[in-house]
Coordinates of C-alpha atoms and ligand atoms in Angstrom, one line a residue:
M1 CA 0.2 -0.1 0.3
S2 CA 1.6 3.8 -0.7
M3 CA 0.5 7.0 0.6
P4 CA -1.2 8.3 -1.9
T5 CA -3.9 5.7 -2.6
L6 CA -5.0 6.3 1.7
A7 CA -4.8 10.0 2.0
A8 CA -4.5 13.2 -0.3
A9 CA -1.3 15.2 0.3
D10 CA -2.6 17.3 3.4
E11 CA -4.5 14.7 5.4
V12 CA -3.7 13.1 8.4
V13 CA -4.0 9.2 8.7
E14 CA -4.3 6.9 11.4
L15 CA -3.8 3.1 10.8
M16 CA -5.3 0.6 14.2
L17 CA -4.0 -2.5 13.5
E18 CA -3.5 -5.5 15.7
V19 CA -2.9 -8.7 16.1
P20 CA -5.0 -12.0 16.6
A21 CA -4.9 -12.8 20.6
G22 CA -2.2 -14.6 21.7
Q23 CA 0.3 -12.4 19.2
V24 CA 1.8 -9.2 20.5
I25 CA 2.4 -6.6 18.6
R26 CA 6.3 -5.8 16.7
Y27 CA 6.8 -3.9 14.9
D28 CA 9.9 -2.3 12.6
L29 CA 9.8 1.5 11.6
A30 CA 12.2 1.7 9.1
A31 CA 10.6 -1.8 7.3
L32 CA 7.5 0.5 7.6
R33 CA 8.8 3.9 6.3
S34 CA 9.9 2.0 3.0
A35 CA 6.6 0.6 2.9
L36 CA 4.5 3.7 3.2
G37 CA 7.1 5.6 1.1
I38 CA 8.0 7.5 4.3
T39 CA 11.2 9.4 4.0
D40 CA 11.2 12.5 6.6
P41 CA 11.4 10.1 10.2
T42 CA 9.4 12.5 12.0
R43 CA 6.5 12.5 9.7
I44 CA 5.2 8.9 11.0
V45 CA 4.1 8.3 14.8
V46 CA 3.7 4.0 16.1
E47 CA 1.7 3.9 19.8
T48 CA 1.1 0.5 20.6
D49 CA -0.9 -0.9 23.9
G50 CA 2.1 -3.0 24.7
S51 CA -0.2 -6.3 23.6
R52 CA -2.3 -6.4 21.2
Q53 CA -3.2 -3.2 19.0
A54 CA -1.2 -0.6 17.3
M55 CA -2.3 2.9 15.7
V56 CA -0.2 4.1 13.7
T57 CA -0.7 8.4 12.7
V58 CA 0.9 9.7 9.3
Y59 CA 1.1 13.5 9.2
P60 CA 1.5 15.1 5.6
S61 CA 4.8 17.0 7.5
N62 CA 6.2 17.5 10.8
P63 CA 3.8 18.0 13.2
L64 CA 5.4 20.0 16.0
A65 CA 7.8 21.9 13.0
N66 CA 6.1 25.0 14.7
V67 CA 5.5 24.5 17.8
R68 CA 3.9 27.6 20.2
A69 CA 5.7 29.7 23.2
V70 CA 4.6 28.3 26.7
T71 CA 2.9 30.7 29.1
R72 CA 2.8 31.6 32.4
E73 CA -0.8 29.5 33.2
D74 CA 0.5 26.6 31.2
L75 CA 2.9 26.3 34.0
V76 CA 0.4 26.2 36.9
M77 CA 0.2 23.5 39.1
D78 CA -3.4 21.6 37.8
R79 CA -4.8 19.5 41.5
H80 CA -2.5 16.3 40.2
G81 CA 0.7 18.7 40.6
R82 CA 1.0 18.7 37.0
I83 CA 1.7 21.2 34.7
V84 CA 1.8 22.1 30.6
A85 CA 5.0 21.6 29.8
G86 CA 4.4 20.8 25.6
V87 CA 2.8 19.2 23.2
Y88 CA 1.9 16.5 21.5
H89 CA 2.5 15.1 17.9
N90 CA -2.2 15.5 17.6
G91 CA -2.1 18.8 19.4
R92 CA -2.9 17.3 23.3
P93 CA -0.7 18.4 25.8
V94 CA 2.0 17.0 28.0
R95 CA 2.0 16.8 31.0
K96 CA 4.8 16.9 33.6
R97 CA 4.4 15.9 37.3
L98 CA 6.4 18.2 39.4
F99 CA 4.5 16.9 42.7
D100 CA 2.2 14.3 43.3
P101 CA -0.6 15.6 46.0
S102 CA -1.8 11.7 46.3
T103 CA 0.7 10.1 48.3
G104 CA 2.7 13.5 49.3
S105 CA 5.9 12.5 47.0
A106 CA 8.5 14.8 45.6
Q107 CA 9.5 13.7 42.6
R108 CA 12.8 12.7 40.2
F109 CA 12.7 14.1 37.2
L110 CA 15.7 13.3 34.4
L111 CA 16.1 14.5 31.0
F112 CA 18.5 13.1 28.9
G113 CA 20.2 13.9 25.0
T114 CA 22.7 14.6 22.5
T115 CA 24.6 18.0 22.8
G116 CA 22.1 21.1 21.6
A117 CA 18.5 18.9 21.9
G118 CA 16.8 21.4 24.1
K119 CA 17.6 19.6 27.8
S120 CA 18.4 23.5 29.2
R121 CA 15.2 25.0 27.9
A122 CA 13.4 22.6 28.9
L123 CA 15.4 22.4 32.2
Q124 CA 14.2 26.2 32.4
L125 CA 10.4 25.5 31.5
E126 CA 10.6 23.6 34.9
L127 CA 12.2 26.0 36.6
I128 CA 10.2 28.4 35.8
A129 CA 7.2 26.7 36.8
E130 CA 8.9 25.7 40.6
K131 CA 9.5 29.5 41.1
I132 CA 5.6 30.5 39.9
N133 CA 4.4 27.4 42.2
G134 CA 6.7 28.3 44.7
I135 CA 9.1 25.5 45.1
V136 CA 12.7 26.6 46.1
S137 CA 14.9 25.8 43.6
W138 CA 18.6 25.4 44.0
L139 CA 20.1 25.0 40.8
A140 CA 23.6 23.9 39.8
D141 CA 24.7 25.1 36.2
L142 CA 27.7 23.7 35.6
K143 CA 28.3 25.1 32.3
E144 CA 29.9 27.8 34.5
G145 CA 25.9 29.5 33.9
Q146 CA 26.1 29.8 30.6
S147 CA 22.9 27.0 29.9
V148 CA 20.4 28.3 32.0
P149 CA 21.7 31.9 33.2
E150 CA 18.2 33.2 33.5
A151 CA 17.9 31.6 36.4
K152 CA 20.4 33.0 38.7
G153 CA 18.2 35.3 40.6
N154 CA 15.5 33.2 40.1
V155 CA 16.0 30.6 41.9
D156 CA 17.2 30.2 45.5
F157 CA 20.6 28.9 45.9
Y158 CA 22.3 29.1 42.8
G159 CA 25.7 27.5 41.5
S160 CA 27.8 27.1 38.9
S161 CA 31.1 25.0 39.6
Q162 CA 32.1 21.2 40.8
E163 CA 32.5 22.6 44.0
E164 CA 29.5 24.2 44.7
A165 CA 27.0 21.7 43.1
I166 CA 28.2 19.2 45.7
L167 CA 27.7 21.8 48.6
I168 CA 23.8 22.1 46.9
L169 CA 23.4 18.8 47.0
R170 CA 25.2 18.6 50.5
S171 CA 22.8 20.9 52.2
G172 CA 20.2 19.0 50.2
V173 CA 20.7 15.9 51.9
A174 CA 21.1 17.8 55.5
V175 CA 17.7 19.3 55.0
A176 CA 16.0 16.4 53.9
H177 CA 17.3 14.9 57.1
A178 CA 16.3 17.6 59.1
R179 CA 12.3 18.1 57.9
M180 CA 12.4 14.2 58.7
R181 CA 13.4 14.5 62.2
R182 CA 11.2 17.1 62.8
Y183 CA 9.0 15.6 61.0
S184 CA 9.3 12.5 62.8
A185 CA 9.1 14.2 66.0
A186 CA 5.9 15.5 65.1
G187 CA 4.4 12.4 64.8
R188 CA 3.6 12.8 61.1
N189 CA 4.6 10.7 58.5
S190 CA 4.3 12.2 55.0
F191 CA 4.6 15.5 53.2
A192 CA 1.8 18.3 52.2
L193 CA 2.3 20.9 50.4
G194 CA 1.3 24.5 53.0
G195 CA 3.5 24.0 55.4
D196 CA 7.7 23.6 54.2
P197 CA 8.1 24.0 51.1
L198 CA 9.3 21.6 48.5
L199 CA 12.8 22.0 47.4
H200 CA 14.0 20.6 44.1
V201 CA 17.9 20.2 44.2
R202 CA 18.7 20.4 40.3
I203 CA 21.7 20.1 38.2
D204 CA 22.5 20.9 34.5
E205 CA 25.0 18.8 33.1
A206 CA 25.1 16.9 35.2
N207 CA 27.4 14.7 33.8
R208 CA 30.3 16.8 34.4
L209 CA 29.8 15.8 38.1
L210 CA 29.1 12.2 37.6
E211 CA 31.2 10.8 34.4
K212 CA 34.1 8.7 35.2
G213 CA 37.5 10.3 36.3
A214 CA 35.0 13.5 37.3
P215 CA 37.2 15.1 41.0
Y216 CA 33.7 14.5 42.8
R217 CA 32.2 11.2 41.3
D218 CA 32.0 9.6 44.3
E219 CA 30.5 12.5 46.9
A220 CA 28.6 13.1 43.9
T221 CA 26.7 10.1 43.4
G222 CA 26.4 8.7 46.7
L223 CA 24.3 12.2 47.6
I224 CA 22.3 12.2 44.9
K225 CA 21.4 8.4 45.7
E226 CA 20.8 9.5 49.1
L227 CA 18.3 12.6 48.2
G228 CA 16.9 10.3 45.8
R229 CA 16.2 7.9 48.4
T230 CA 15.0 10.2 51.6
G231 CA 14.3 13.0 49.6
R232 CA 10.3 12.1 48.7
S233 CA 8.8 11.7 52.2
V234 CA 10.2 15.0 52.9
G235 CA 9.4 17.0 50.0
V236 CA 12.8 17.3 49.1
G237 CA 12.7 16.0 45.0
I238 CA 15.8 15.7 42.7
G239 CA 16.3 16.6 38.9
L240 CA 19.5 15.4 36.7
A241 CA 19.7 16.9 32.9
A242 CA 22.7 15.1 30.8
Q243 CA 24.7 14.5 28.7
A244 CA 25.1 10.7 28.4
S245 CA 25.5 8.4 25.7
H246 CA 25.7 5.3 28.5
L247 CA 24.1 5.2 32.3
E248 CA 27.4 4.1 33.6
E249 CA 28.5 7.6 32.9
L250 CA 26.5 8.8 35.2
G251 CA 28.2 7.2 38.4
G252 CA 27.5 4.0 37.7
S253 CA 24.3 1.9 35.8
D254 CA 22.5 1.5 39.0
T255 CA 22.8 4.5 41.0
L256 CA 20.1 6.3 38.3
R257 CA 18.4 2.7 37.2
A258 CA 16.0 3.4 40.5
M259 CA 15.6 6.9 39.4
L260 CA 15.0 6.3 35.6
K261 CA 11.8 4.0 37.1
E262 CA 10.5 6.0 39.5
G263 CA 11.1 9.4 38.2
E264 CA 9.9 11.9 35.4
V265 CA 12.2 10.9 32.8
T266 CA 12.0 13.2 29.4
L267 CA 14.3 11.6 26.4
L268 CA 15.2 14.3 23.8
R269 CA 16.9 13.3 20.6
W270 CA 19.9 10.6 21.7
S271 CA 22.3 8.2 20.7
S272 CA 21.5 4.7 20.0
S273 CA 23.2 3.2 22.6
M274 CA 21.6 4.9 25.3
M275 CA 18.7 4.0 23.9
R276 CA 19.9 0.2 24.1
Q277 CA 20.4 0.6 27.3
L278 CA 16.5 1.4 28.3
V279 CA 15.3 -0.9 27.0
G280 CA 17.7 -3.5 28.1
D281 CA 16.4 -1.9 31.6
G282 CA 13.2 -2.2 30.9
L283 CA 12.1 1.3 30.7
L284 CA 10.5 0.4 27.4
P285 CA 9.0 -2.5 26.8
A286 CA 11.0 -4.7 24.9
G287 CA 9.3 -4.3 20.9
E288 CA 8.5 -0.7 21.4
Q289 CA 10.6 1.8 19.6
L290 CA 10.7 5.0 19.5
Q291 CA 11.2 6.8 15.8
T292 CA 14.5 7.8 16.0
I293 CA 14.5 12.5 15.9
P294 CA 17.1 13.5 13.5
K295 CA 18.9 16.6 14.3
T296 CA 16.7 18.9 11.5
L297 CA 14.0 18.3 9.7
A298 CA 16.3 18.7 6.0
E299 CA 14.8 15.7 4.0
R300 CA 17.6 13.3 3.4
V301 CA 18.0 12.9 -0.5
L302 CA 20.6 11.1 -2.3
R303 CA 22.3 13.1 -4.6
S304 CA 24.6 11.6 -7.1
Q305 CA 28.9 13.4 -7.2
F306 CA 27.4 14.1 -11.1
D307 CA 24.5 16.6 -10.2
L308 CA 25.7 20.3 -11.4
D309 CA 22.8 21.5 -8.3
E310 CA 24.0 22.9 -5.5
D311 CA 20.7 23.8 -3.4
D312 CA 21.9 22.3 0.0
D313 CA 19.5 23.7 1.9
D314 CA 21.2 24.2 5.2
D315 CA 18.6 26.3 6.9
A316 CA 16.1 23.7 7.3
P317 CA 13.7 24.0 10.7
G318 CA 16.0 21.9 13.7
T319 CA 13.9 19.5 16.2
Q320 CA 15.2 20.9 19.2
G321 CA 13.4 19.9 21.9
T322 CA 11.5 17.1 20.0
G323 CA 11.4 13.7 22.3
Y324 CA 9.5 11.3 24.2
V325 CA 8.4 11.7 28.0
L326 CA 9.2 8.1 29.1
S327 CA 7.0 8.5 32.6
G328 CA 4.1 9.8 30.6
P329 CA 1.3 8.1 29.9
R330 CA 1.9 7.8 26.4
P331 CA 6.0 7.1 26.2
T332 CA 6.0 6.3 22.6
A333 CA 3.7 9.1 21.6
M334 CA 6.6 12.2 20.0
M335 CA 6.1 15.1 21.6
R336 CA 8.0 18.7 22.4
H337 CA 8.7 21.0 24.8
L338 CA 6.6 24.4 24.7
R339 CA 9.2 27.4 22.9
V340 CA 10.8 29.2 26.0
G341 CA 12.2 32.6 24.9
S342 CA 13.6 33.6 21.1
I343 CA 15.0 30.7 19.6
A344 CA 18.5 33.1 17.5
P345 CA 21.2 34.0 20.0
L346 CA 21.0 37.0 22.8
P347 CA 23.6 38.7 22.9
G348 CA 22.3 39.2 26.8
L349 CA 19.5 37.5 29.0
D350 CA 16.2 37.0 27.6
P351 CA 14.2 39.0 28.1
E352 CA 10.9 37.0 27.1
I353 CA 12.4 34.3 30.1
L354 CA 12.4 36.6 32.5
A355 CA 9.5 37.7 32.1
L356 CA 8.1 34.0 32.9
Y357 CA 9.9 33.7 35.5
G358 CA 8.2 37.5 36.6
D359 CA 9.9 40.3 39.2
D360 CA 8.7 38.4 42.4
E361 CA 11.4 37.1 45.2
P362 CA 11.9 33.1 44.1
A363 CA 10.4 31.4 47.1
R364 CA 12.9 30.1 49.7
L365 CA 14.0 28.0 52.1
E366 CA 11.9 27.4 55.5
V367 CA 13.9 28.7 58.0
A368 CA 13.8 25.9 60.8
S369 CA 16.3 24.2 58.0
H370 CA 18.8 27.2 57.9
A371 CA 21.2 25.2 60.2
A372 CA 20.7 22.1 58.3
A373 CA 21.8 23.9 55.3
A374 CA 24.6 25.9 57.0
A375 CA 27.2 27.5 55.9
A376 CA 26.9 26.7 52.3
Y377 CA 23.2 28.4 52.2
A378 CA 23.7 31.4 54.8
S379 CA 26.9 32.2 52.2
R380 CA 24.9 31.8 48.8
H381 CA 24.8 35.5 48.1
D382 CA 28.6 36.0 49.2
P383 CA 31.0 34.7 46.5
V384 CA 34.3 35.8 48.9
A385 CA 32.5 33.4 51.5
M386 CA 31.3 31.0 49.0
A387 CA 35.2 30.5 47.0
A388 CA 36.5 30.7 50.9
L389 CA 33.8 27.3 51.2
C390 CA 35.0 25.9 47.7
Q391 CA 38.7 26.2 48.5
A392 CA 37.8 24.3 51.4
L393 CA 36.3 21.5 49.4
Q394 CA 39.1 21.3 47.5
A395 CA 41.3 20.8 50.1
E396 CA 39.6 18.4 51.9
H397 CA 38.7 15.8 48.6
E398 CA 42.5 16.3 48.2
E399 CA 43.0 14.8 51.5
K400 CA 40.9 12.4 51.3
S401 CA 42.4 11.5 48.2
K402 CA 45.4 10.5 49.1
S403 CA 44.6 8.7 51.4
G404 CA 42.1 6.9 49.4
A405 CA 44.4 5.8 47.3
V406 CA 46.7 4.0 49.7
V407 CA 43.9 2.2 51.1
S408 CA 42.6 1.1 47.2
I409 CA 45.8 0.3 46.4
S410 CA 46.5 -2.1 49.8
A411 CA 43.4 -3.6 49.1
G412 CA 42.8 -4.1 45.2
H413 CA 46.2 -4.7 44.2
S414 CA 47.6 -7.4 46.9
G415 CA 46.8 -10.1 45.5
G416 CA 47.3 -8.9 42.2
L417 CA 50.4 -8.9 39.3
L418 CA 53.6 -7.8 40.8
E419 CA 54.2 -5.0 38.6
D420 CA 51.0 -3.9 39.7
R421 CA 52.1 -4.0 43.6
V422 CA 55.1 -2.3 43.2
Q423 CA 53.7 0.2 40.8
A424 CA 51.2 1.3 43.0
V425 CA 53.3 1.2 46.0
L426 CA 55.7 3.9 44.3
A427 CA 52.7 5.9 43.0
S428 CA 52.0 6.0 47.5
A429 CA 56.0 7.0 47.7
D430 CA 56.7 10.7 48.1
A431 CA 60.3 9.9 46.8
P432 CA 62.8 7.1 45.2
M433 CA 63.0 4.1 46.4
T434 CA 65.4 1.6 46.3
A435 CA 64.6 -2.0 45.3
A436 CA 65.1 -3.0 49.0
D437 CA 62.6 -0.1 50.0
V438 CA 60.0 -1.6 47.5
L439 CA 60.6 -5.2 48.4
D440 CA 59.6 -4.3 51.7
A441 CA 57.4 -2.1 50.6
V442 CA 55.5 -5.2 48.4
N443 CA 55.9 -7.6 51.7
A444 CA 54.1 -4.7 53.5
D445 CA 51.0 -4.8 51.3
G446 CA 48.8 -7.7 52.4
G447 CA 49.5 -9.8 49.8
K448 CA 51.9 -13.2 48.8
A449 CA 55.2 -12.7 49.7
V450 CA 58.1 -12.3 47.1
K451 CA 62.0 -12.2 46.6
V452 CA 64.1 -9.3 46.0
G453 CA 64.8 -10.9 42.4
S454 CA 61.0 -10.7 41.2
V455 CA 61.0 -7.1 42.3
R456 CA 63.9 -6.3 40.4
N457 CA 62.6 -7.9 37.5
S458 CA 59.8 -6.3 38.1
L459 CA 60.8 -2.7 38.0
G460 CA 63.3 -4.2 35.3
L461 CA 59.8 -4.7 33.4
L462 CA 58.5 -1.1 34.4
A463 CA 61.5 1.4 33.6
D464 CA 61.3 -0.5 29.9
E465 CA 57.7 0.3 29.8
G466 CA 58.5 3.8 30.3
D467 CA 56.1 3.5 33.4
V468 CA 58.9 3.5 35.9
A469 CA 62.3 5.7 35.9
R470 CA 65.5 5.0 37.0
V471 CA 66.5 8.6 38.9
G472 CA 70.4 8.1 39.8
R473 CA 72.0 5.0 41.4
G474 CA 69.5 1.8 41.7
L475 CA 66.8 4.6 42.6
Y476 CA 63.3 3.9 41.2
A477 CA 59.8 6.7 41.0
L478 CA 56.9 6.7 39.4
N479 CA 57.0 8.5 35.7
R480 CA 54.2 10.4 36.2
Ligands
ATP501 N1 11.3 23.7 22.5 C1 11.8 24.3 21.4 N2 11.7 25.1 20.3 C2 12.3 25.1 19.9 N3 13.8 26.0 19.9 C3 14.4 25.3 21.4 C4 13.8 24.6 21.8 N4 14.0 24.2 23.0 C5 15.4 24.2 22.6 N5 15.3 25.3 21.2 C6 16.7 25.4 20.5 O1 17.9 24.6 20.2 C7 18.7 25.7 21.4 C8 19.2 24.4 22.3 O2 18.8 24.8 22.7 P1 19.2 23.8 24.6 O3 20.7 25.4 24.9 O4 18.1 24.0 25.3 O5 20.3 22.6 24.2 P2 20.4 21.4 25.1 O6 20.5 20.1 25.2 O7 20.9 21.8 26.4 O8 22.5 21.5 24.6 P3 23.6 21.4 25.3 O9 24.6 19.8 25.0 O10 24.7 21.9 24.8 O11 23.6 22.1 26.9 C9 18.2 26.4 21.9 O12 19.3 27.7 22.2 C10 16.8 26.9 20.8 O13 17.3 28.2 20.2
MG502 MG1 22.4 22.6 28.0

């Protein structure tokens, strides 16, 4: 069957399909597009009921090419704690939950997407909604404050460095614990709006904090886990926006697994490995596919190298902000976030975004939790005091990682290759060592006892490979 037999060129076609009882509907989007003669992947949407039925919608052109601007009214929570954040391909509103009044649960938010997919704008929309709804926002914008610049001054606590992110997270955890104590002393076992405000800790570019080799990865992972675990019932939510091709990059795969399963998850333009993992993790039912979101709406046309026409269409409209709300009622329905501010780059802050935030003061943390939020919170508007706290954090961290390195070396390498043990010994030494010194240290690391000849052999091998340098007569040091 081909499209012209189904509809005129400007009509929307909806097909309801069903497989016989006992079978589960499966489909291959690429094959379906090929069968229907569709080259623009954003013109076709397949949604299933997860069992026998599927609905295929074919549009004459991308239905989300133009999406209206967000208004303050969109961002006022309804009685279910939801705001309007976008539109589905069929024009229906996309609702995201900021709070669950039926259980009193604070939410966890995840926004994934490759670079330029529209993560920061979607985050900005949620931050504006937080201000409008009296939610206390604490934000770390890890692109040096470049991603959501209008948020500064419109959130209660703002940071733009890794150290500030850690201080924000530590304060957030401390507030959650303080609230827990306070609520349990008062005989309360849940959170309700009207007393303490909701507190949302948000991190944009969370990958920078959580990726392998990031300086505070372990602590950040622990704090985020703790917020996810204890914050829910005391009105403290956590939200991450991240560019990640693999969950491993975000503090290890199981850190976020629970958050992913229970959180508000929005997936913008993604990489294929991320998608495989989401399916592998059961976030998307097997057999379900998400139509890939291309970077632009330019049609892919094969052109011969002998074709002299050069009409490469460079200004085809982009697809930024397009994605899927995986935790919503229609996880496989393509949606796009409402436009927030100017699409074209501006020289300074965006007046449209500032107007959405409004002139009033953002909601502030309750006084009863100020002590728990500690010096970092008290210093948040004092750049000198904040810089001192960040420096102290850096120093504390360096101290820890020094002693931590020795501990992990003796624990980790004592049973391993002799070369590794020798390297570990040299790594924790302050000065070059003789083979005899190395021998003693290796034999003290808790592993198998070795002889001096083996140590000399290992030192020779490591020197040949360039890992170890001979510095002066009989002295060895690690090449750093
Ligand atoms: N919903 C939207 N509608 C239209 N345009 C949008 C939308 N969201 C984002 N854009 C456009 O896409 C651009 C990139 O968006 P944004 O900065 O949010 O992406 P990002 O995923 O945070 O990118 P990065 O990885 O660089 O941080 C914006 O400057 C804006 O012009
Ligand atoms: Mg961004």
